[in-house]
Coordinates of C-alpha atoms in Angstrom, one line a residue:
M1 CA -105.6 -51.8 31.8
G2 CA -104.7 -48.3 31.2
F3 CA -102.3 -47.5 28.6
A4 CA -101.2 -43.9 27.7
R5 CA -97.9 -42.5 25.1
T6 CA -96.1 -39.5 24.2
C7 CA -93.1 -38.8 22.6
S8 CA -89.0 -38.1 22.8
V9 CA -86.0 -37.3 20.6
A10 CA -83.3 -40.0 20.5
L11 CA -80.3 -38.4 18.9
V12 CA -77.8 -40.0 16.8
G13 CA -75.1 -37.8 16.2
V14 CA -76.8 -34.5 15.3
E15 CA -80.0 -36.2 14.1
G16 CA -82.8 -36.9 15.6
V17 CA -85.4 -39.4 15.6
V18 CA -88.9 -39.3 17.3
V19 CA -89.7 -41.8 19.4
E20 CA -92.6 -42.8 21.1
V21 CA -92.7 -43.8 24.9
Q22 CA -95.8 -46.0 25.2
A23 CA -96.9 -47.0 29.0
D24 CA -99.6 -49.9 29.9
L25 CA -100.3 -51.3 33.0
E26 CA -101.9 -54.6 33.6
P27 CA -103.3 -56.4 36.8
G28 CA -100.0 -58.1 38.5
V29 CA -97.3 -58.0 40.6
A30 CA -96.0 -54.2 40.6
A31 CA -93.3 -54.8 38.6
F32 CA -91.0 -51.8 35.8
T33 CA -90.3 -53.1 32.5
L34 CA -88.0 -50.6 30.0
V35 CA -87.8 -52.3 26.5
G36 CA -86.5 -50.4 23.2
L37 CA -82.8 -50.6 23.0
P38 CA -82.2 -48.1 26.3
D39 CA -78.3 -47.9 27.1
K40 CA -77.3 -48.1 31.1
S41 CA -78.1 -44.1 31.4
L42 CA -81.9 -45.2 30.0
T43 CA -82.3 -48.1 32.4
E44 CA -81.5 -46.5 35.6
S45 CA -84.1 -44.3 34.6
R46 CA -86.7 -46.2 36.0
D47 CA -85.3 -45.5 39.5
R48 CA -84.7 -41.7 38.8
V49 CA -89.0 -41.8 37.1
R50 CA -90.0 -43.8 40.7
A51 CA -88.3 -41.7 42.9
A52 CA -89.6 -38.2 40.9
V53 CA -93.7 -39.3 40.5
V54 CA -93.6 -40.1 44.3
N55 CA -91.8 -36.9 45.4
S56 CA -93.8 -34.9 42.8
G57 CA -97.3 -35.9 45.2
A58 CA -98.3 -37.8 42.6
E59 CA -99.3 -42.1 43.5
W60 CA -96.9 -44.7 42.1
P61 CA -99.4 -47.5 40.1
Q62 CA -98.3 -50.4 41.8
K63 CA -99.0 -53.4 39.4
K64 CA -97.4 -54.2 36.1
L65 CA -95.9 -51.9 34.6
T66 CA -94.2 -51.7 31.2
V67 CA -92.4 -48.8 29.3
G68 CA -91.9 -49.4 25.4
L69 CA -89.6 -47.0 23.3
S70 CA -90.6 -47.3 20.1
P71 CA -88.7 -47.8 17.2
A72 CA -87.4 -50.9 18.6
S73 CA -84.3 -51.4 16.9
V74 CA -82.8 -47.8 17.3
P75 CA -80.9 -47.9 20.1
K76 CA -81.5 -45.4 22.7
S77 CA -79.1 -43.3 25.4
G78 CA -79.0 -40.6 27.6
S79 CA -81.2 -39.4 30.2
G80 CA -83.7 -36.7 28.5
F81 CA -86.2 -39.7 27.7
D82 CA -87.4 -39.5 32.0
M83 CA -90.0 -36.6 31.2
A84 CA -91.5 -38.5 28.6
V85 CA -91.3 -41.9 30.7
A86 CA -92.9 -40.2 33.6
A87 CA -95.5 -38.2 31.5
A88 CA -96.6 -41.7 29.8
V89 CA -97.1 -43.7 33.2
L90 CA -99.0 -40.7 34.7
G91 CA -101.2 -40.5 31.8
A92 CA -101.4 -44.8 31.8
A93 CA -102.3 -44.0 36.1
E94 CA -105.3 -41.8 34.8
R95 CA -103.9 -39.0 36.4
I96 CA -103.1 -37.3 33.0
D97 CA -105.6 -36.9 30.6
P98 CA -103.3 -39.6 27.9
R99 CA -105.1 -37.8 25.1
V100 CA -103.3 -34.8 26.0
L101 CA -99.9 -36.5 25.9
A102 CA -100.3 -37.9 22.5
D103 CA -99.0 -34.7 20.5
I104 CA -96.4 -33.6 22.6
V105 CA -92.9 -34.1 22.7
M106 CA -91.1 -33.8 26.6
I107 CA -87.3 -33.9 26.7
G108 CA -85.8 -33.7 30.0
E109 CA -83.8 -35.4 32.8
L110 CA -85.3 -35.5 36.1
G111 CA -84.1 -35.8 39.4
L112 CA -85.3 -37.4 42.7
D113 CA -87.0 -34.6 44.1
G114 CA -88.7 -34.2 40.4
R115 CA -87.3 -31.0 39.2
V116 CA -86.2 -31.0 35.4
R117 CA -82.7 -30.6 34.6
P118 CA -80.9 -30.0 30.9
V119 CA -79.4 -32.6 28.5
R120 CA -77.0 -32.2 26.0
G121 CA -78.7 -31.7 22.0
I122 CA -82.2 -29.9 22.9
L123 CA -81.6 -28.0 19.2
P124 CA -81.3 -30.9 17.2
A125 CA -84.1 -32.9 19.1
V126 CA -86.3 -29.8 19.1
L127 CA -85.6 -29.4 15.0
A128 CA -86.3 -33.2 14.4
A129 CA -89.5 -33.5 16.3
A130 CA -90.0 -30.2 14.1
E131 CA -89.6 -32.0 10.9
A132 CA -91.3 -34.7 12.3
G133 CA -94.2 -32.2 11.9
Y134 CA -94.6 -31.6 15.9
E135 CA -96.3 -29.0 16.6
Q136 CA -95.3 -28.5 20.9
V137 CA -92.4 -29.4 22.4
V138 CA -91.8 -29.4 27.0
V139 CA -88.0 -29.0 27.6
P140 CA -86.5 -27.7 31.0
E141 CA -87.3 -24.6 31.5
C142 CA -83.4 -23.0 31.3
A143 CA -83.2 -24.5 28.1
A144 CA -86.5 -23.4 26.5
A145 CA -84.2 -20.1 25.4
E146 CA -83.0 -23.0 22.5
A147 CA -85.4 -24.5 22.3
T148 CA -87.6 -21.7 20.9
L149 CA -85.1 -21.4 18.1
V150 CA -87.1 -23.5 16.2
P151 CA -90.0 -21.5 14.0
G152 CA -92.7 -23.5 14.3
V153 CA -93.4 -25.0 17.7
S154 CA -94.6 -23.7 21.0
V155 CA -92.3 -24.7 23.5
L156 CA -93.2 -24.8 27.6
G157 CA -90.6 -24.9 29.8
V158 CA -91.2 -26.4 33.1
R159 CA -88.7 -26.6 36.2
S160 CA -90.3 -29.8 37.4
L161 CA -92.5 -32.5 37.5
R162 CA -95.7 -30.9 39.4
Q163 CA -95.6 -27.8 37.0
L164 CA -96.4 -30.1 34.2
I165 CA -98.6 -32.7 35.9
A166 CA -100.2 -29.1 36.3
V167 CA -99.8 -27.2 33.4
L168 CA -101.6 -31.1 31.2
A169 CA -104.2 -31.5 34.3
D170 CA -104.9 -28.1 33.5
E171 CA -104.6 -27.6 37.8
P172 CA -103.4 -24.3 38.7
V173 CA -99.5 -24.2 38.4
P174 CA -97.2 -24.3 41.4
D175 CA -94.3 -22.0 42.1
E176 CA -90.8 -23.4 42.7
E177 CA -88.9 -22.4 45.3
Q178 CA -85.3 -20.9 43.7
D179 CA -81.9 -21.5 44.7
R180 CA -80.6 -18.5 47.2
Q181 CA -79.2 -15.5 44.8
G182 CA -75.7 -16.3 44.4
R183 CA -75.2 -19.5 44.1
P184 CA -75.0 -21.2 40.3
D185 CA -78.3 -22.8 39.5
P186 CA -77.6 -26.5 39.7
L187 CA -79.8 -27.2 36.7
L188 CA -77.3 -25.5 34.4
A189 CA -74.9 -27.9 34.8
G190 CA -76.5 -30.3 31.2
L191 CA -76.0 -27.1 29.3
R192 CA -72.5 -27.2 29.7
M193 CA -70.6 -30.8 31.0
P194 CA -67.2 -30.5 31.7
G195 CA -63.9 -32.1 30.5
T196 CA -65.6 -32.6 27.4
G197 CA -63.8 -29.9 25.6
A198 CA -60.9 -29.5 27.1
A199 CA -58.8 -32.0 24.4
T200 CA -60.3 -29.7 21.4
G201 CA -59.0 -26.0 22.3
V202 CA -62.7 -24.4 21.9
H203 CA -62.3 -20.9 23.0
G204 CA -65.5 -19.1 23.8
M205 CA -66.9 -20.1 20.0
G206 CA -64.9 -17.1 18.3
A207 CA -66.3 -14.1 20.8
A208 CA -63.1 -13.8 22.7
H209 CA -61.3 -13.7 19.5
H210 CA -63.2 -11.1 18.1
D211 CA -60.5 -8.4 20.9
H212 CA -57.9 -9.0 18.6
D213 CA -57.1 -6.7 16.1
L214 CA -55.1 -7.7 12.8
A215 CA -52.8 -4.1 13.1
D216 CA -51.2 -5.9 16.6
V217 CA -49.3 -7.9 13.4
V218 CA -45.9 -6.2 12.5
G219 CA -44.9 -6.9 9.2
Q220 CA -46.2 -10.3 7.1
E221 CA -47.5 -8.5 4.6
S222 CA -47.5 -12.0 2.2
A223 CA -48.9 -13.4 5.6
R224 CA -51.2 -11.2 6.2
T225 CA -52.6 -11.4 2.3
A226 CA -53.2 -14.8 2.6
V227 CA -55.2 -14.6 5.3
E228 CA -57.4 -12.0 4.2
V229 CA -57.5 -14.6 1.2
A230 CA -58.5 -17.6 2.5
A231 CA -62.0 -15.6 4.9
A232 CA -63.0 -14.0 1.7
G233 CA -62.8 -18.2 0.0
G234 CA -62.6 -20.5 2.5
H235 CA -59.4 -21.1 1.8
H236 CA -57.4 -23.3 3.9
L237 CA -53.8 -22.3 4.8
F238 CA -50.5 -22.8 5.5
L239 CA -47.8 -20.5 7.8
E240 CA -44.5 -21.4 7.9
G241 CA -42.3 -19.6 9.6
P242 CA -39.7 -19.8 13.0
P243 CA -40.6 -19.1 16.3
G244 CA -42.3 -16.2 17.6
A245 CA -43.0 -14.7 13.8
G246 CA -46.1 -14.3 14.2
K247 CA -48.3 -17.2 13.8
T248 CA -50.4 -17.9 16.4
M249 CA -51.4 -14.1 16.1
L250 CA -52.9 -14.6 12.6
A251 CA -54.7 -17.6 13.1
E252 CA -56.3 -16.1 15.8
R253 CA -57.8 -12.7 14.3
L254 CA -58.7 -14.8 11.2
P255 CA -62.0 -15.5 13.0
A256 CA -62.6 -11.9 13.6
I257 CA -62.9 -11.1 10.2
L258 CA -65.3 -13.8 8.9
P259 CA -68.7 -12.6 8.0
R260 CA -71.0 -13.5 10.6
L261 CA -73.1 -16.7 9.9
C262 CA -76.4 -16.3 8.6
R263 CA -79.5 -18.4 10.4
S264 CA -79.7 -21.4 8.9
E265 CA -75.1 -21.5 9.3
S266 CA -75.9 -20.4 13.6
L267 CA -78.4 -23.2 13.8
E268 CA -76.0 -25.6 11.7
V269 CA -73.3 -24.7 14.8
T270 CA -75.5 -24.2 18.1
A271 CA -76.3 -27.9 16.9
V272 CA -73.2 -29.3 16.8
H273 CA -72.0 -27.3 20.0
S274 CA -75.2 -28.2 22.3
V275 CA -74.7 -32.1 21.4
A276 CA -71.2 -31.4 22.6
G277 CA -72.2 -30.1 26.0
L278 CA -70.3 -26.8 24.8
L279 CA -73.4 -24.2 24.6
P280 CA -72.2 -22.2 27.4
P281 CA -75.6 -20.9 29.6
G282 CA -77.4 -17.9 28.4
K283 CA -75.3 -18.4 24.9
P284 CA -78.6 -19.6 23.3
L285 CA -77.5 -18.8 19.5
I286 CA -73.8 -19.1 18.2
D287 CA -74.0 -16.4 15.5
V288 CA -70.1 -15.7 15.2
A289 CA -67.4 -18.1 13.4
P290 CA -66.1 -20.7 16.1
Y291 CA -62.1 -21.1 16.6
C292 CA -60.6 -24.4 17.8
A293 CA -57.3 -25.0 18.9
P294 CA -56.8 -28.2 19.8
H295 CA -53.6 -29.2 21.2
H296 CA -50.4 -31.5 19.2
S297 CA -51.2 -34.2 22.1
A298 CA -54.8 -34.8 20.9
T299 CA -55.5 -38.3 19.3
M300 CA -57.7 -39.0 16.4
Q301 CA -60.9 -39.8 18.2
S302 CA -60.8 -36.1 19.4
L303 CA -60.3 -34.3 16.6
V304 CA -62.7 -36.0 13.9
G305 CA -65.0 -37.2 17.0
G306 CA -65.5 -40.8 18.1
G307 CA -64.5 -41.4 21.4
P308 CA -66.1 -44.5 23.9
G309 CA -69.6 -45.5 24.0
T310 CA -72.3 -42.6 21.5
A311 CA -70.0 -40.9 19.7
R312 CA -69.4 -37.4 19.8
P313 CA -68.3 -34.5 17.3
G314 CA -64.4 -33.8 17.6
A315 CA -62.9 -30.9 17.1
V316 CA -63.3 -30.3 13.2
S317 CA -66.7 -30.5 13.7
L318 CA -66.7 -28.2 16.8
A319 CA -64.7 -25.7 14.2
H320 CA -67.8 -26.1 11.5
R321 CA -67.9 -23.0 9.8
G322 CA -65.1 -21.9 11.8
V323 CA -61.7 -21.8 12.6
L324 CA -59.7 -25.3 13.1
F325 CA -55.8 -23.8 13.9
L326 CA -53.5 -26.9 13.9
D327 CA -50.7 -24.9 15.8
E328 CA -47.2 -27.4 16.1
T329 CA -49.0 -29.2 13.1
P330 CA -45.5 -32.2 12.5
E331 CA -46.0 -32.6 16.2
F332 CA -49.3 -34.3 15.7
S333 CA -49.9 -37.8 15.0
S334 CA -49.8 -39.0 11.4
H335 CA -52.1 -40.8 11.6
A336 CA -54.9 -38.0 13.0
L337 CA -53.2 -35.8 10.6
D338 CA -54.8 -37.8 7.5
A339 CA -57.8 -38.6 9.4
L340 CA -58.5 -35.0 8.0
R341 CA -58.2 -35.5 4.1
Q342 CA -62.7 -36.5 4.1
P343 CA -63.2 -34.1 5.5
L344 CA -61.5 -31.8 4.5
E345 CA -62.9 -32.9 0.8
A346 CA -66.5 -33.6 1.4
G347 CA -67.4 -31.3 4.4
H348 CA -68.6 -33.6 7.0
V349 CA -66.8 -36.8 8.4
V350 CA -68.7 -40.1 9.1
I351 CA -67.9 -42.1 12.2
A352 CA -68.7 -46.0 11.3
R353 CA -69.5 -47.8 15.2
S354 CA -71.3 -51.2 15.7
A355 CA -74.2 -49.8 16.8
G356 CA -74.1 -47.4 13.6
V357 CA -73.3 -45.2 11.9
V358 CA -72.9 -41.1 12.7
R359 CA -72.7 -38.7 10.6
F360 CA -71.0 -34.8 11.7
P361 CA -71.1 -31.7 9.4
A362 CA -67.6 -30.2 9.3
R363 CA -67.1 -28.0 6.7
F364 CA -64.3 -25.3 8.8
L365 CA -61.5 -23.4 7.5
M366 CA -58.1 -25.4 8.0
V367 CA -55.1 -23.5 9.6
L368 CA -51.3 -25.2 9.2
A369 CA -48.5 -23.0 10.9
A370 CA -44.9 -25.2 11.8
N371 CA -41.6 -24.3 12.3
P372 CA -39.3 -25.1 9.1
C373 CA -37.0 -27.5 11.5
P374 CA -37.3 -28.9 14.6
C375 CA -34.9 -25.9 16.4
G376 CA -37.4 -23.4 14.5
R377 CA -34.2 -21.4 12.6
F378 CA -34.1 -23.1 10.0
S379 CA -33.5 -20.4 6.5
Q380 CA -32.0 -20.2 3.5
R381 CA -30.4 -16.7 4.7
D382 CA -28.9 -17.1 7.5
G383 CA -26.9 -20.4 9.1
L384 CA -28.3 -20.1 12.4
C385 CA -30.3 -23.2 12.0
E386 CA -28.2 -26.5 13.9
C387 CA -30.6 -28.9 13.3
P388 CA -28.9 -32.0 11.0
P389 CA -30.1 -32.5 7.0
S390 CA -31.5 -35.3 7.8
A391 CA -33.4 -33.6 10.6
I392 CA -34.9 -31.3 9.1
R393 CA -36.5 -33.9 6.3
R394 CA -37.4 -36.0 8.7
Y395 CA -39.6 -33.0 10.6
Q396 CA -40.8 -31.6 6.9
A397 CA -42.1 -35.4 6.0
R398 CA -44.6 -35.5 9.3
L399 CA -46.8 -33.7 6.7
S400 CA -47.7 -35.9 3.9
G401 CA -48.0 -35.0 0.5
P402 CA -51.8 -35.4 -0.1
L403 CA -52.7 -33.3 3.2
L404 CA -50.7 -30.1 1.7
D405 CA -52.4 -31.4 -1.6
R406 CA -55.6 -30.4 -0.1
V407 CA -54.1 -27.0 2.0
D408 CA -54.9 -23.5 -1.1
L409 CA -52.3 -21.3 0.1
R410 CA -49.1 -21.6 1.8
V411 CA -47.1 -18.6 3.2
E412 CA -43.2 -18.5 5.0
V413 CA -43.4 -15.7 7.8
D414 CA -40.3 -14.0 8.2
R415 CA -38.3 -13.2 11.1
I416 CA -39.2 -10.2 12.5
T417 CA -36.4 -7.0 11.9
R418 CA -35.4 -5.0 15.4
G419 CA -36.1 -1.8 12.9
Q420 CA -39.8 -4.0 12.1
L421 CA -41.2 -4.5 16.0
T422 CA -39.8 -0.9 17.3
G423 CA -40.2 1.4 14.6
D424 CA -43.2 3.8 14.1
G425 CA -43.6 2.9 10.6
T426 CA -47.3 2.8 8.9
R427 CA -49.6 -0.2 10.8
G428 CA -51.2 -3.0 8.9
D429 CA -55.2 -2.4 8.0
T430 CA -57.3 -2.8 11.3
T431 CA -59.4 -6.0 11.4
A432 CA -62.9 -3.8 10.4
T433 CA -61.6 -2.5 7.8
V434 CA -60.3 -6.4 6.6
A435 CA -63.6 -7.8 7.2
D436 CA -65.2 -4.9 5.8
R437 CA -63.5 -5.6 1.9
V438 CA -63.7 -9.6 2.8
R439 CA -67.4 -9.1 3.4
A440 CA -68.2 -8.0 0.2
A441 CA -66.2 -10.3 -1.4
R442 CA -68.2 -12.9 0.1
E443 CA -71.2 -10.6 -1.1
R444 CA -69.6 -10.8 -4.9
A445 CA -68.7 -14.7 -4.6
V446 CA -72.6 -15.3 -3.3
A447 CA -74.6 -13.5 -5.9
R448 CA -72.7 -15.0 -8.9
L449 CA -73.2 -18.5 -7.0
S450 CA -76.9 -18.0 -6.6
G451 CA -79.2 -20.7 -7.4
T452 CA -76.2 -23.2 -6.6
P453 CA -75.5 -25.1 -3.5
W454 CA -72.6 -23.3 -2.6
R455 CA -71.8 -20.5 -1.3
S456 CA -68.0 -19.7 -1.4
N457 CA -65.3 -20.0 -3.7
S458 CA -63.6 -22.5 -1.6
E459 CA -66.7 -25.2 -2.0
V460 CA -66.9 -24.9 -6.0
P461 CA -65.8 -27.9 -7.4
G462 CA -63.0 -27.8 -10.7
R463 CA -65.2 -28.8 -13.5
E464 CA -67.9 -26.0 -12.5
L465 CA -65.8 -23.4 -12.4
R466 CA -64.3 -25.1 -16.0
S467 CA -67.4 -25.1 -17.5
R468 CA -69.8 -22.4 -16.2
W469 CA -67.7 -19.1 -15.0
H470 CA -64.5 -19.1 -17.1
A471 CA -61.1 -17.3 -16.3
A472 CA -60.1 -13.9 -18.8
P473 CA -58.5 -15.6 -22.2
G474 CA -55.0 -16.7 -21.7
A475 CA -55.4 -15.8 -17.4
L476 CA -55.0 -20.2 -16.6
E477 CA -51.9 -20.4 -19.5
E478 CA -49.0 -20.1 -16.9
A479 CA -51.2 -22.6 -14.2
E480 CA -51.9 -24.9 -17.4
H481 CA -47.5 -25.0 -18.1
S482 CA -46.7 -25.8 -14.6
L483 CA -49.7 -29.2 -14.3
E484 CA -47.9 -30.3 -17.1
R485 CA -44.3 -30.1 -16.0
G486 CA -45.9 -32.0 -12.5
V487 CA -45.4 -28.9 -10.1
L488 CA -49.5 -28.6 -9.6
T489 CA -51.5 -31.7 -9.5
A490 CA -55.4 -31.6 -11.5
R491 CA -56.7 -30.7 -7.3
G492 CA -53.9 -28.7 -7.5
L493 CA -54.9 -26.4 -10.1
D494 CA -58.6 -27.0 -9.4
R495 CA -57.5 -25.0 -6.1
V496 CA -55.4 -22.1 -8.1
L497 CA -58.2 -21.5 -10.1
R498 CA -60.6 -21.2 -6.9
V499 CA -58.2 -18.7 -4.8
A500 CA -58.0 -16.8 -8.3
W501 CA -61.8 -16.1 -8.0
T502 CA -61.0 -14.8 -4.4
V503 CA -58.7 -12.7 -5.4
A504 CA -60.6 -11.5 -8.1
D505 CA -63.9 -10.8 -5.9
L506 CA -61.4 -8.8 -3.1
V507 CA -60.0 -6.9 -5.8
G508 CA -63.9 -6.0 -7.7
R509 CA -63.0 -8.2 -11.1
D510 CA -65.8 -9.4 -12.5
R511 CA -63.5 -12.5 -13.3
P512 CA -59.5 -13.9 -12.8
D513 CA -57.4 -12.2 -15.0
A514 CA -53.5 -13.6 -15.9
R515 CA -52.3 -11.3 -12.9
D516 CA -54.9 -13.1 -10.1
V517 CA -54.0 -16.3 -11.6
A518 CA -50.3 -15.7 -10.6
L519 CA -51.4 -14.9 -7.5
A520 CA -52.9 -17.2 -6.5
L521 CA -50.3 -20.2 -8.3
Q522 CA -47.4 -17.5 -6.1
L523 CA -49.5 -18.3 -2.9
R524 CA -50.0 -22.2 -3.7
T525 CA -46.4 -22.7 -4.2
G526 CA -44.7 -20.3 -2.5
V527 CA -42.4 -19.5 -6.0
P528 CA -42.3 -15.9 -7.4
R529 CA -44.5 -14.8 -10.2
G530 CA -44.0 -11.0 -10.4
V531 CA -46.7 -10.0 -8.8
P532 CA -46.6 -8.4 -5.9
M533 CA -48.3 -9.8 -2.7
A534 CA -50.7 -6.6 -1.7
L535 CA -54.4 -7.1 -2.9
G536 CA -53.8 -3.4 -3.8
A537 CA -51.4 -3.0 -6.5
L538 CA -53.5 -5.8 -8.5
T539 CA -56.7 -3.0 -8.7

């Protein structure tokens, strides 16, 4: 009788559970039994592993073979257990010393010819192994760069099962023949799953949008100020205006003025994109704010996550630590929009399924864009709109009050005039200039919030702002009157206070005064409060 064990990782959302893969050989009729709640793709590993072992030059044991995945109560899915199953079987057959396998975590899919292919979720799997105390990890060679992002873990990248056997048996490592130059490496196909991001609108994880300059936006001083405040404090933004006024241009330029992600934030974002199969080859770490713009036909599952079988992250999680842009917001399903309430408040989304509960991070900056009416030409200043009043009311009512109450900034984007578009007037500040101001404001907020679990003004609970960090005397008088008149809700007052602190950080004040609160009220309600929209006028 032979016995060997090694380890792999089962992913539940972006969290991993270390699974012990045990192989037992007993005399009897040759059979291969896999137990431990495997799914269909994992059950099929019996045929993949057998073919990979034989084609790698090793002998398949002709005995009764039982492979157990422990803990047996945790559902396992995916093909990432193949390499661990093959190693455990070879250890039980004494082709490899079983003592060498006990403390190694192996993650990878096996081809029938013995090549090791990458799978989704390498980074969160290695993070889970490191948290469980394991120091040695074996992954596919093309995913080794992603695995080495985890500190304190020794990573071995192998291209084939033959190489793994040679390394573990202390034999000369064979050289694997490379594919012909000019052809894509077929092993890289597992790093990016075709079609998984089609409905989410992820575009280059924000990198492509750094080529857009904020100075390209003509006019729109109020909207530019709102975008800067949103970036500095992480506040949600609602842009309303006619078609062609620049709403999409403003949203596309927002990721470029956000600060670069710190190390912990980069690992969070990379883990989500790795699980979703959207991590591009050659980009193991995402260090810029992601940008996600789903189409208005997106379903609720594609927005918040889920789907058949194993739950996958949706657009709100793919936009974690970045920007989620919902263009033509009233055209989205009302059920999909209302499902955004929980991640907007909690910073994560919880998906309940019969197989268990999955939790994905979802702390994003939401930008809503909408036309004022179905034809988009409704305005109080002219009569170009031909929509009946009932149609306008129905169109605007598609955005529920509870959803809009969670939006900090609401700005009307005006129609661009011919003089603004063709004139040689002064251009607005460039992306680099605005990004410097945003970075300085974020640094002030981080210094003020040091020692707390929050890093931006939008994350601070209202009770903390009212009790620990006080505004200037009399600064909240107008906001409190708006609360008494029903113009603001209690949540709305807290959000006005958060925006006021962000305005104070942008203009360099230690705490917000009456002008900062008035500007925050003006950005929140859209009602003029007698303060200029330009931040420079408040200094």
